[in-house]
Amino acid sequence: MPATKLQRRFEQPPESVRPDLWGVTWTLQQFSDVVGRDSGWLVEHVLKPNEFDLSTDRDGPVRYSTGKGSPWKIKARPMAYWIEQNWDRIQGSGWN
């Protein structure tokens, strides 16, 4: 039976995944550079549609910008793991 939104939690990467990214935080622009997509497109087609799963409010790797100078903050190691698992959708049309 598939997990519901209430049951889902962000899947943390195994300890051995990308140890070079421990403690690294990406900006939205750095995330864009890693993925090779425009940051505006990533916000609209990847980050916003997955906010429930990716938000730091639910133990995910992304602190969403609230505007008024509040920058995006992305935990690099768990996000790199998530990118790897969702590469086809990210490089396709996203979630919209």
PDB file of C-alpha atoms in Angstrom:
ATOM      1  CA  MET A   1       0.000   0.000   0.000  1.00  0.00           C
ATOM      2  CA  PRO A   2       1.460   3.412  -0.954  1.00  0.00           C
ATOM      3  CA  ALA A   3       2.388   5.847   1.792  1.00  0.00           C
ATOM      4  CA  THR A   4       0.102   8.782   2.409  1.00  0.00           C
ATOM      5  CA  LYS A   5       1.384  12.326   2.820  1.00  0.00           C
ATOM      6  CA  LEU A   6       0.965  11.991   6.576  1.00  0.00           C
ATOM      7  CA  GLN A   7       3.137   8.862   6.644  1.00  0.00           C
ATOM      8  CA  ARG A   8       5.896  10.076   4.309  1.00  0.00           C
ATOM      9  CA  ARG A   9       9.112  11.506   5.592  1.00  0.00           C
ATOM     10  CA  PHE A  10      12.099  12.599   3.582  1.00  0.00           C
ATOM     11  CA  GLU A  11      14.352   9.599   3.015  1.00  0.00           C
ATOM     12  CA  GLN A  12      17.747  10.445   4.438  1.00  0.00           C
ATOM     13  CA  PRO A  13      20.736   9.226   2.426  1.00  0.00           C
ATOM     14  CA  PRO A  14      22.903   6.366   3.646  1.00  0.00           C
ATOM     15  CA  GLU A  15      26.048   7.460   5.497  1.00  0.00           C
ATOM     16  CA  SER A  16      28.253   6.488   2.549  1.00  0.00           C
ATOM     17  CA  VAL A  17      26.527   8.783   0.032  1.00  0.00           C
ATOM     18  CA  ARG A  18      28.524  11.877  -0.954  1.00  0.00           C
ATOM     19  CA  PRO A  19      30.629  12.302   2.198  1.00  0.00           C
ATOM     20  CA  ASP A  20      32.257  15.293   0.483  1.00  0.00           C
ATOM     21  CA  LEU A  21      28.982  17.193   0.955  1.00  0.00           C
ATOM     22  CA  TRP A  22      28.662  16.760   4.742  1.00  0.00           C
ATOM     23  CA  GLY A  23      27.926  20.177   6.233  1.00  0.00           C
ATOM     24  CA  VAL A  24      27.636  21.913   2.846  1.00  0.00           C
ATOM     25  CA  THR A  25      24.729  24.272   2.204  1.00  0.00           C
ATOM     26  CA  TRP A  26      23.725  25.283  -1.310  1.00  0.00           C
ATOM     27  CA  THR A  27      22.055  28.500  -2.354  1.00  0.00           C
ATOM     28  CA  LEU A  28      19.319  28.333  -4.961  1.00  0.00           C
ATOM     29  CA  GLN A  29      21.870  29.388  -7.599  1.00  0.00           C
ATOM     30  CA  GLN A  30      24.295  26.622  -6.594  1.00  0.00           C
ATOM     31  CA  PHE A  31      21.444  24.098  -6.755  1.00  0.00           C
ATOM     32  CA  SER A  32      20.623  25.429 -10.221  1.00  0.00           C
ATOM     33  CA  ASP A  33      24.255  25.053 -11.308  1.00  0.00           C
ATOM     34  CA  VAL A  34      24.406  21.456 -10.039  1.00  0.00           C
ATOM     35  CA  VAL A  35      21.215  20.434 -11.830  1.00  0.00           C
ATOM     36  CA  GLY A  36      21.831  22.471 -14.968  1.00  0.00           C
ATOM     37  CA  ARG A  37      18.395  24.108 -15.006  1.00  0.00           C
ATOM     38  CA  ASP A  38      17.299  27.711 -14.515  1.00  0.00           C
ATOM     39  CA  SER A  39      16.605  28.561 -10.859  1.00  0.00           C
ATOM     40  CA  GLY A  40      13.157  29.994 -11.646  1.00  0.00           C
ATOM     41  CA  TRP A  41      12.203  26.787 -13.452  1.00  0.00           C
ATOM     42  CA  LEU A  42      13.468  24.687 -10.540  1.00  0.00           C
ATOM     43  CA  VAL A  43      11.391  26.671  -8.055  1.00  0.00           C
ATOM     44  CA  GLU A  44       8.186  26.354 -10.092  1.00  0.00           C
ATOM     45  CA  HIS A  45       8.571  22.794 -11.409  1.00  0.00           C
ATOM     46  CA  VAL A  46      10.613  20.980  -8.751  1.00  0.00           C
ATOM     47  CA  LEU A  47      10.801  22.742  -5.391  1.00  0.00           C
ATOM     48  CA  LYS A  48       7.266  24.121  -4.982  1.00  0.00           C
ATOM     49  CA  PRO A  49       5.489  20.933  -6.130  1.00  0.00           C
ATOM     50  CA  ASN A  50       7.606  18.928  -3.648  1.00  0.00           C
ATOM     51  CA  GLU A  51       7.514  21.371  -0.741  1.00  0.00           C
ATOM     52  CA  PHE A  52       5.619  18.945   1.468  1.00  0.00           C
ATOM     53  CA  ASP A  53       8.406  16.366   1.197  1.00  0.00           C
ATOM     54  CA  LEU A  54      11.458  18.641   0.925  1.00  0.00           C
ATOM     55  CA  SER A  55      10.753  21.282   3.567  1.00  0.00           C
ATOM     56  CA  THR A  56      12.933  21.457   6.658  1.00  0.00           C
ATOM     57  CA  ASP A  57       9.636  21.690   8.559  1.00  0.00           C
ATOM     58  CA  ARG A  58       9.243  17.955   7.799  1.00  0.00           C
ATOM     59  CA  ASP A  59      12.938  16.991   8.146  1.00  0.00           C
ATOM     60  CA  GLY A  60      13.689  17.602   4.462  1.00  0.00           C
ATOM     61  CA  PRO A  61      16.766  19.369   3.077  1.00  0.00           C
ATOM     62  CA  VAL A  62      15.227  22.652   1.848  1.00  0.00           C
ATOM     63  CA  ARG A  63      14.498  25.790   3.834  1.00  0.00           C
ATOM     64  CA  TYR A  64      12.130  27.643   1.573  1.00  0.00           C
ATOM     65  CA  SER A  65      12.442  31.377   1.072  1.00  0.00           C
ATOM     66  CA  THR A  66       9.681  33.366   2.717  1.00  0.00           C
ATOM     67  CA  GLY A  67      10.552  36.504   0.776  1.00  0.00           C
ATOM     68  CA  LYS A  68      11.721  39.783   2.316  1.00  0.00           C
ATOM     69  CA  GLY A  69      15.384  38.831   1.941  1.00  0.00           C
ATOM     70  CA  SER A  70      14.960  35.304   3.292  1.00  0.00           C
ATOM     71  CA  PRO A  71      17.233  33.170   1.081  1.00  0.00           C
ATOM     72  CA  TRP A  72      16.750  29.563   0.033  1.00  0.00           C
ATOM     73  CA  LYS A  73      19.003  27.163   1.973  1.00  0.00           C
ATOM     74  CA  ILE A  74      19.522  23.621   0.738  1.00  0.00           C
ATOM     75  CA  LYS A  75      21.395  20.858   2.581  1.00  0.00           C
ATOM     76  CA  ALA A  76      23.664  19.608  -0.183  1.00  0.00           C
ATOM     77  CA  ARG A  77      24.177  15.935   0.749  1.00  0.00           C
ATOM     78  CA  PRO A  78      20.553  14.877   1.236  1.00  0.00           C
ATOM     79  CA  MET A  79      19.496  16.999  -1.733  1.00  0.00           C
ATOM     80  CA  ALA A  80      22.145  15.368  -3.946  1.00  0.00           C
ATOM     81  CA  TYR A  81      20.692  11.982  -2.960  1.00  0.00           C
ATOM     82  CA  TRP A  82      17.166  13.182  -3.771  1.00  0.00           C
ATOM     83  CA  ILE A  83      18.323  14.604  -7.122  1.00  0.00           C
ATOM     84  CA  GLU A  84      19.838  11.243  -8.051  1.00  0.00           C
ATOM     85  CA  GLN A  85      16.576   9.458  -7.267  1.00  0.00           C
ATOM     86  CA  ASN A  86      14.492  11.972  -9.244  1.00  0.00           C
ATOM     87  CA  TRP A  87      16.875  12.899 -12.078  1.00  0.00           C
ATOM     88  CA  ASP A  88      14.558  11.865 -14.919  1.00  0.00           C
ATOM     89  CA  ARG A  89      11.689  14.033 -13.652  1.00  0.00           C
ATOM     90  CA  ILE A  90      13.971  16.982 -12.938  1.00  0.00           C
ATOM     91  CA  GLN A  91      15.460  16.849 -16.437  1.00  0.00           C
ATOM     92  CA  GLY A  92      12.042  16.165 -17.952  1.00  0.00           C
ATOM     93  CA  SER A  93       9.059  18.404 -17.346  1.00  0.00           C
ATOM     94  CA  GLY A  94       9.176  18.418 -13.550  1.00  0.00           C
ATOM     95  CA  TRP A  95       6.074  17.776 -11.451  1.00  0.00           C
ATOM     96  CA  ASN A  96       3.807  20.300 -13.210  1.00  0.00           C
TER      97      ASN A  96
END
